[in-house]
PDB file of C-alpha atoms in Angstrom:
ATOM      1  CA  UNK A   1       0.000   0.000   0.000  1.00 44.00           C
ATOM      2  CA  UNK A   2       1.303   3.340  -1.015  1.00 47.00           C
ATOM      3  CA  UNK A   3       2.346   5.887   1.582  1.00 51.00           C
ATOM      4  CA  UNK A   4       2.051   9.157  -0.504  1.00 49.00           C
ATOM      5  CA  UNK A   5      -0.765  11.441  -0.324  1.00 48.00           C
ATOM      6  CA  UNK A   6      -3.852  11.122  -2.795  1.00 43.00           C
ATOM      7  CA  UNK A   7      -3.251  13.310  -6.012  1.00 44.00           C
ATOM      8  CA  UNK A   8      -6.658  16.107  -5.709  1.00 42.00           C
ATOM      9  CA  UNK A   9      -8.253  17.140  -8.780  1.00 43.00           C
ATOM     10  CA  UNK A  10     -10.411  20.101  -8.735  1.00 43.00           C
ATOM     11  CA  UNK A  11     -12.198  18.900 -11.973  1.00 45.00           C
ATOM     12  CA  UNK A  12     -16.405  18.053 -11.512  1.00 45.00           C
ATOM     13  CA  UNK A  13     -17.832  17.006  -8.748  1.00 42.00           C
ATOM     14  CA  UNK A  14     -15.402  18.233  -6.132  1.00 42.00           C
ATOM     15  CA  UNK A  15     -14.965  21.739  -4.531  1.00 39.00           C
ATOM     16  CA  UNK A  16     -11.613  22.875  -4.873  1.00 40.00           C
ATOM     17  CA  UNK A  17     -11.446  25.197  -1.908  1.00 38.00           C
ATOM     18  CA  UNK A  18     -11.904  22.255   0.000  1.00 37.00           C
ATOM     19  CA  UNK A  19     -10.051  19.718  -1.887  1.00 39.00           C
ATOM     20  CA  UNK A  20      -6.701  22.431  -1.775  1.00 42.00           C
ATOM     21  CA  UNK A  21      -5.755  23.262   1.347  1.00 45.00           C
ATOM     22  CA  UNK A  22      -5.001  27.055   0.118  1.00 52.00           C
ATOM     23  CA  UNK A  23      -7.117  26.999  -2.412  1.00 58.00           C
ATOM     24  CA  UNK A  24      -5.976  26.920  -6.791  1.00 60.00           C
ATOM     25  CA  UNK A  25      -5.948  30.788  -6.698  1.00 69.00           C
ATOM     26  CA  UNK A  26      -2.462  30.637  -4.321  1.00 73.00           C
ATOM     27  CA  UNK A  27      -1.225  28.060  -6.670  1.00 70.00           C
ATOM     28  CA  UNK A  28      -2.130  29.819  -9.998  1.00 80.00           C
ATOM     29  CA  UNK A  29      -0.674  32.983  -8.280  1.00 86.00           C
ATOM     30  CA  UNK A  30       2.623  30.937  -6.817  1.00 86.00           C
ATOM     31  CA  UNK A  31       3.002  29.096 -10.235  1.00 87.00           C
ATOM     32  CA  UNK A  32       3.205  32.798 -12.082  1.00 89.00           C
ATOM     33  CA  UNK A  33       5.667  33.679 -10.062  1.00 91.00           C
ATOM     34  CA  UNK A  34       8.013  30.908 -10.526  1.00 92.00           C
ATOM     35  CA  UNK A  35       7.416  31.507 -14.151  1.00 93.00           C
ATOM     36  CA  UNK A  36       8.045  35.364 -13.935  1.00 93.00           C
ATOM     37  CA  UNK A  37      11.297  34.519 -11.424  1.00 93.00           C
ATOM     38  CA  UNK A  38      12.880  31.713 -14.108  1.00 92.00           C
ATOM     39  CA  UNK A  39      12.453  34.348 -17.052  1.00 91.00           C
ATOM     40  CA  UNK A  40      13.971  36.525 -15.175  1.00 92.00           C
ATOM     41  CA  UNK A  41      17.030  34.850 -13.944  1.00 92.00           C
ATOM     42  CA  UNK A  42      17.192  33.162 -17.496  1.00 90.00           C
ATOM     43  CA  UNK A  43      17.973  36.677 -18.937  1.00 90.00           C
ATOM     44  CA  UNK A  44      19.828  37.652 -16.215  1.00 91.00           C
ATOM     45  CA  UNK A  45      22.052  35.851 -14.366  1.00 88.00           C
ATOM     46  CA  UNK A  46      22.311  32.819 -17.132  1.00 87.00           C
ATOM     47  CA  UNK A  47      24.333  33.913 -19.716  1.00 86.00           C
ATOM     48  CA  UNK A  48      26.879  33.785 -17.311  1.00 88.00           C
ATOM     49  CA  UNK A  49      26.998  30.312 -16.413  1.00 86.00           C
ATOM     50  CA  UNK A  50      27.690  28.923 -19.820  1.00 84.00           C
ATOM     51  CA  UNK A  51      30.295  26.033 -20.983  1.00 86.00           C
ATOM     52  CA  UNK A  52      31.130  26.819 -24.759  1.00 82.00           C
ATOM     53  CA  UNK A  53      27.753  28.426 -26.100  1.00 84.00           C
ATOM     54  CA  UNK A  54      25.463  26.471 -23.434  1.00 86.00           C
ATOM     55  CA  UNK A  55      23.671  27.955 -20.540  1.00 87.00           C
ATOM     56  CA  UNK A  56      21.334  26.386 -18.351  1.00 92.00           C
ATOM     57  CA  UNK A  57      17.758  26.816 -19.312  1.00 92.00           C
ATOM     58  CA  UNK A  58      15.857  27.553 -16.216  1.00 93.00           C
ATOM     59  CA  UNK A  59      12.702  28.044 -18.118  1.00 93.00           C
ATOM     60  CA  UNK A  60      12.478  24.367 -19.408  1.00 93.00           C
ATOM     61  CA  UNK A  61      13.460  23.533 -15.218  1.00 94.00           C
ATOM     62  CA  UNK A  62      10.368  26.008 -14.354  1.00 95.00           C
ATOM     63  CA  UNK A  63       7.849  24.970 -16.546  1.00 94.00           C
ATOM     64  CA  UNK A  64       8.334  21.422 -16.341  1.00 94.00           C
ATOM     65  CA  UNK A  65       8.114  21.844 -12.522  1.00 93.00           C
ATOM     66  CA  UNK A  66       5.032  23.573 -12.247  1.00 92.00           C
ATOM     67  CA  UNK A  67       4.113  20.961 -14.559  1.00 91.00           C
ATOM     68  CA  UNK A  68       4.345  18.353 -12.770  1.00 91.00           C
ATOM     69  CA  UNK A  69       3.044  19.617  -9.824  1.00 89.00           C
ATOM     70  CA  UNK A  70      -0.271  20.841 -11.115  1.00 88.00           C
ATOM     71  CA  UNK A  71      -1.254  19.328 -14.093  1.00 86.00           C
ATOM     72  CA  UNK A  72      -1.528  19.245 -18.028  1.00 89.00           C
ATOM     73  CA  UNK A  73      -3.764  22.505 -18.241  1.00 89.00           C
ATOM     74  CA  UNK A  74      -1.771  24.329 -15.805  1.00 89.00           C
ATOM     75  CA  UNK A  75       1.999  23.428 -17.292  1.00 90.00           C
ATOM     76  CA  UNK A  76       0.395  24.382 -20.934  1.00 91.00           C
ATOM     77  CA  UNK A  77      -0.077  27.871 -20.057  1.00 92.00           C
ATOM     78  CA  UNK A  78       2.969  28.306 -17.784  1.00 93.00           C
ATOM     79  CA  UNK A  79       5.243  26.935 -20.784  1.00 93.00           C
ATOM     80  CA  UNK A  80       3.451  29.169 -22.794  1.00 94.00           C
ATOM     81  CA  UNK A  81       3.732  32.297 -21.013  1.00 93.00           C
ATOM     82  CA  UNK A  82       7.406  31.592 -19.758  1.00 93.00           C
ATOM     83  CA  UNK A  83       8.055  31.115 -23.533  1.00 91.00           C
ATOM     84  CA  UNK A  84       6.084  34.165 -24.804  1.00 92.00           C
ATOM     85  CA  UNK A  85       7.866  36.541 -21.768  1.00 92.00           C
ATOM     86  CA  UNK A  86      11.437  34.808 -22.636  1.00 89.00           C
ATOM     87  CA  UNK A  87      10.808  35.774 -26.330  1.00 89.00           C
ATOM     88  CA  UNK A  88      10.181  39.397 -25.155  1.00 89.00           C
ATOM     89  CA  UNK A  89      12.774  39.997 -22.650  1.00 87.00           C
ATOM     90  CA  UNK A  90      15.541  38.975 -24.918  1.00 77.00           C
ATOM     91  CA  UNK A  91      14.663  38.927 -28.234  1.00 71.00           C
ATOM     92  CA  UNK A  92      15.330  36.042 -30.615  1.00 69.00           C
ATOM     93  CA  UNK A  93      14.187  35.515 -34.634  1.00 69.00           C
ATOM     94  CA  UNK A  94      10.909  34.224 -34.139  1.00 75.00           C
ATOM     95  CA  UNK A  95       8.417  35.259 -31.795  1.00 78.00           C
ATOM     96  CA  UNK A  96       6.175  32.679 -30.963  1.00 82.00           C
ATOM     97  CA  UNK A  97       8.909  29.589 -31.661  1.00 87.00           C
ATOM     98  CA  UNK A  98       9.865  29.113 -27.512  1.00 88.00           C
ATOM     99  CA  UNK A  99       6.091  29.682 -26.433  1.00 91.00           C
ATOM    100  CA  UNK A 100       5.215  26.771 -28.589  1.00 91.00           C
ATOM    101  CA  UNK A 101       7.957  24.566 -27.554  1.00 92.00           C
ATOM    102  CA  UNK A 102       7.421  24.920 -24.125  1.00 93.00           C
ATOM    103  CA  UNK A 103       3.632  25.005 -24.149  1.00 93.00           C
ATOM    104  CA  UNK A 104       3.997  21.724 -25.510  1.00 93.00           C
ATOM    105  CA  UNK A 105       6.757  20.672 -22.987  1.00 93.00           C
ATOM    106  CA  UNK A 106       4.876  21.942 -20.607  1.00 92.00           C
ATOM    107  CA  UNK A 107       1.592  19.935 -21.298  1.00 90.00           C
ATOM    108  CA  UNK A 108       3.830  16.869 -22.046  1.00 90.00           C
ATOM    109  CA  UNK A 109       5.308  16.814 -18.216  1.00 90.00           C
ATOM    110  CA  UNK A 110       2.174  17.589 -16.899  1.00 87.00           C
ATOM    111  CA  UNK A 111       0.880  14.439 -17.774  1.00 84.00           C
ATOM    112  CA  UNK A 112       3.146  12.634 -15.167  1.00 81.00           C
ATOM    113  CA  UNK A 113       1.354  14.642 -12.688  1.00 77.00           C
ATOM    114  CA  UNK A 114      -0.861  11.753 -11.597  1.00 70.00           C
ATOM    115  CA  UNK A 115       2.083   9.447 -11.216  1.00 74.00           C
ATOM    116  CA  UNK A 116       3.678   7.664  -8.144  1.00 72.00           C
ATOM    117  CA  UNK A 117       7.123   8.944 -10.205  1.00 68.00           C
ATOM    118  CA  UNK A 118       5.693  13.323  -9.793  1.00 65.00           C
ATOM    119  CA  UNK A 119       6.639  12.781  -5.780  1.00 74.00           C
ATOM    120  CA  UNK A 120      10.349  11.524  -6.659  1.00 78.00           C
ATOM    121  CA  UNK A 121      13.542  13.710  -7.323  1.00 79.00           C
ATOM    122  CA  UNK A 122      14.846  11.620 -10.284  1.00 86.00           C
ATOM    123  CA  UNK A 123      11.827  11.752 -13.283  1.00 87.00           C
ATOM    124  CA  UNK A 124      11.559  15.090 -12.783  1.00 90.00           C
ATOM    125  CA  UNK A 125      14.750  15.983 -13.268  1.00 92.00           C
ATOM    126  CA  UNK A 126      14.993  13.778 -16.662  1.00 92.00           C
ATOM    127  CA  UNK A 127      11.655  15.420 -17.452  1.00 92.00           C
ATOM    128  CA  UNK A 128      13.810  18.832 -17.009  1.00 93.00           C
ATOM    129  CA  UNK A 129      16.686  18.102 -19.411  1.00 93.00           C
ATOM    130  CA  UNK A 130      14.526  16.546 -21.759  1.00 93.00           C
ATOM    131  CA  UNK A 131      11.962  19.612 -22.214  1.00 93.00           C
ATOM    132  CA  UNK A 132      15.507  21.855 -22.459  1.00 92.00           C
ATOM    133  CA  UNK A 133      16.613  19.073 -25.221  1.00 92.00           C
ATOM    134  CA  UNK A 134      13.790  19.785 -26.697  1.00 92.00           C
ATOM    135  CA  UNK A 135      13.741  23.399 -27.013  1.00 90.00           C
ATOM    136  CA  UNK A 136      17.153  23.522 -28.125  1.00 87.00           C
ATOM    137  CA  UNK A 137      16.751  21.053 -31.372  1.00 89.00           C
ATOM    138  CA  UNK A 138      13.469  22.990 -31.769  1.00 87.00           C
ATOM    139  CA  UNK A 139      15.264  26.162 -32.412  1.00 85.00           C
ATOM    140  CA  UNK A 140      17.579  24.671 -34.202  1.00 84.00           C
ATOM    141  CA  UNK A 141      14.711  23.110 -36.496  1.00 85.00           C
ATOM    142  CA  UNK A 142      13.557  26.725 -37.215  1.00 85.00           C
ATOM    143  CA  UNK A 143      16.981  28.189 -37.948  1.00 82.00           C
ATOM    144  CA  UNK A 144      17.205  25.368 -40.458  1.00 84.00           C
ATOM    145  CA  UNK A 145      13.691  26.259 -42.140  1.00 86.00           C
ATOM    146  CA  UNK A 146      14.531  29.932 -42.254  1.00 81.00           C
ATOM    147  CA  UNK A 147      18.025  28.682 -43.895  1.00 81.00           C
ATOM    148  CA  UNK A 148      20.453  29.818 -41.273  1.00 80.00           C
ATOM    149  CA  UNK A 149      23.460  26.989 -41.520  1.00 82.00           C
ATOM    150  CA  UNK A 150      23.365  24.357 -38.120  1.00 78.00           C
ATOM    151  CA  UNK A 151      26.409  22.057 -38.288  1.00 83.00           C
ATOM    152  CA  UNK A 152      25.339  19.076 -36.360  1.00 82.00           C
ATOM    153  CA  UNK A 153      28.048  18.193 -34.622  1.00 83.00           C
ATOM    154  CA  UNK A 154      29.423  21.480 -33.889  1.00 82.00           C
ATOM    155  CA  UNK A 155      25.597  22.416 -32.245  1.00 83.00           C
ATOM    156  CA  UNK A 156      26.046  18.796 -30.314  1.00 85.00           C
ATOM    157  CA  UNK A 157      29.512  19.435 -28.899  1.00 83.00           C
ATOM    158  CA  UNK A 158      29.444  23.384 -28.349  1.00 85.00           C
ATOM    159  CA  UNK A 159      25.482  23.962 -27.694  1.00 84.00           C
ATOM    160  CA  UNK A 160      23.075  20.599 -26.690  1.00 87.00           C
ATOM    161  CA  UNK A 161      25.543  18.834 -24.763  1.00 89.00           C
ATOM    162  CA  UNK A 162      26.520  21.981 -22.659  1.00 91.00           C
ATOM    163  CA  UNK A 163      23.212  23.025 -22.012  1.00 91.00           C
ATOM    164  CA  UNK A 164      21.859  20.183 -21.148  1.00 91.00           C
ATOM    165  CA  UNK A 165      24.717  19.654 -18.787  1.00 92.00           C
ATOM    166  CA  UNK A 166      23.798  23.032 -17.191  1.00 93.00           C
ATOM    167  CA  UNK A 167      20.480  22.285 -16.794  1.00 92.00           C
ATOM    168  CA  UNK A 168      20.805  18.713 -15.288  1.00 93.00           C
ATOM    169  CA  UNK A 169      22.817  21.412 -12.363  1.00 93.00           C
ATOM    170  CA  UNK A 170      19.982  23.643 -11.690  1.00 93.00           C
ATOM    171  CA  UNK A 171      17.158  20.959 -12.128  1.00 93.00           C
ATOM    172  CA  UNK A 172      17.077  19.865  -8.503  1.00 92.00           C
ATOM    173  CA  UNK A 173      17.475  23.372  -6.770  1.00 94.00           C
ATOM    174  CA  UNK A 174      14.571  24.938  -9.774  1.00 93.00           C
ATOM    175  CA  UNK A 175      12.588  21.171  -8.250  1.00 92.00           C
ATOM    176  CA  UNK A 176      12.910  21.713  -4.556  1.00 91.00           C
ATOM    177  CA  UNK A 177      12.036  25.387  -4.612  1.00 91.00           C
ATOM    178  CA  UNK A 178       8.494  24.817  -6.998  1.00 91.00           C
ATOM    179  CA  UNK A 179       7.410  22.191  -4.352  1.00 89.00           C
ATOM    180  CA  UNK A 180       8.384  24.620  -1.630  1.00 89.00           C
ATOM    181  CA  UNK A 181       6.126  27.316  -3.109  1.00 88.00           C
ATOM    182  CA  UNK A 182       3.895  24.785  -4.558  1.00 85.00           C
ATOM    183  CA  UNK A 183       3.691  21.353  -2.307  1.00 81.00           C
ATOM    184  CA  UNK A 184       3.291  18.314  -3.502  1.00 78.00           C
ATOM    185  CA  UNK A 185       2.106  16.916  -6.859  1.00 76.00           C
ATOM    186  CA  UNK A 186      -1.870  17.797  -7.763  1.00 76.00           C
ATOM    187  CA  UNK A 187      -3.695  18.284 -10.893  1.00 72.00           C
ATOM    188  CA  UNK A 188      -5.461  21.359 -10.862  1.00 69.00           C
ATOM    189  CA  UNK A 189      -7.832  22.593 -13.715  1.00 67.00           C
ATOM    190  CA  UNK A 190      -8.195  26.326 -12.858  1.00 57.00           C
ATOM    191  CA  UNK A 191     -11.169  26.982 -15.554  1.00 57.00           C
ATOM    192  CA  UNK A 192     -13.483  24.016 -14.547  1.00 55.00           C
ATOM    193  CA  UNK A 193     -16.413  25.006 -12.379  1.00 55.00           C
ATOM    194  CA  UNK A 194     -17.359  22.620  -9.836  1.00 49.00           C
ATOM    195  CA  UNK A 195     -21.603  22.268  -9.848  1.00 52.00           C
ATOM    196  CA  UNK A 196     -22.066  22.575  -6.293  1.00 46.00           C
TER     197      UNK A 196
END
């Protein structure tokens, strides 16, 4: 018999003032923040921590760990907002190309919400490097389409593998501070009403 707490999902049928012990409007509130906070040190303090032309990418560690703390729905929009700030704090080629990766990252890792693995250190922190692994070959598909040059193995040896490297670093500390602010794993759909 397993030890861990029940996952609570504020879709139909259940109240989720009740079911959260703050309520989803702390969460939604607490999630934003770690969104705003990871943008920010992402464009600030990043670029210098960088091995070749990698830096960690604390967005991909934020989203996916709001993510997998509250849900599908939730890690959607906080990928896509994290993306959509990052894009406008420090402009890149395409607006629009990181708030669709990490939407999409972020909807991905919420889906291991609901899993015995969301209350463990480890998946998380693979789900971290992989949504940063993803963003990175993402760009790089989109540089190739609007014909910039990508060498493969000089973007493996001087970009991916350093980034992801980084990441992997700042997964645990990004991990331990969203369940701080957060608590433990629980999907939460913020726009379903319950019919009470």
């Amino acid at each position: 018999m397993s030890t861990r707490p029940p996952i609570i999902s504020s879709g139909p049928g259940t109240r989720p003032a009740d079911s959260l012990p703050d309520g989803p409007g702390r969460a939604l509130w607490a999630a934003a923040a770690l969104i705003v906070l990871g943008v920010l040190l992402q464009v600030s303090l990043m670029p210098f921590i960088r091995i070749g032309l990698g830096i960690p990418d604390l967005v991909a560690c934020t989203v996916v760990a709001v993510a997998v703390l509250r849900g599908p729905v939730v890690g959607a929009v906080a990928g896509f907002g994290g993306g959509l700030l990052l894009e406008l704090s420090a402009p890149v080629g395409s607006l629009g190309v990181l708030a669709l990766l990490y939407l999409i990252a972020g909807g991905w890792a919420g889906g291991y919400c609901e899993r015995d693995e969301s209350f463990d250190l480890l998946p998380p922190i693979v789900l971290m490097v992989a949504a940063a692994a993803a963003a990175q070959l993402g760009s790089a598909g989109v540089q190739l389409m609007k014909g910039t040059p990508v060498f493969a193995a000089n973007f493996t040896e001087r970009v991916l593998v350093p980034t992801l490297v980084l990441t992997a670093l700042v997964a645990a500390p990004t991990l331990l501070l969203a369940r701080r602010l957060l608590g433990g794993p629980r999907s939460l759909e913020p726009f379903v009403r319950s019919e009470d």
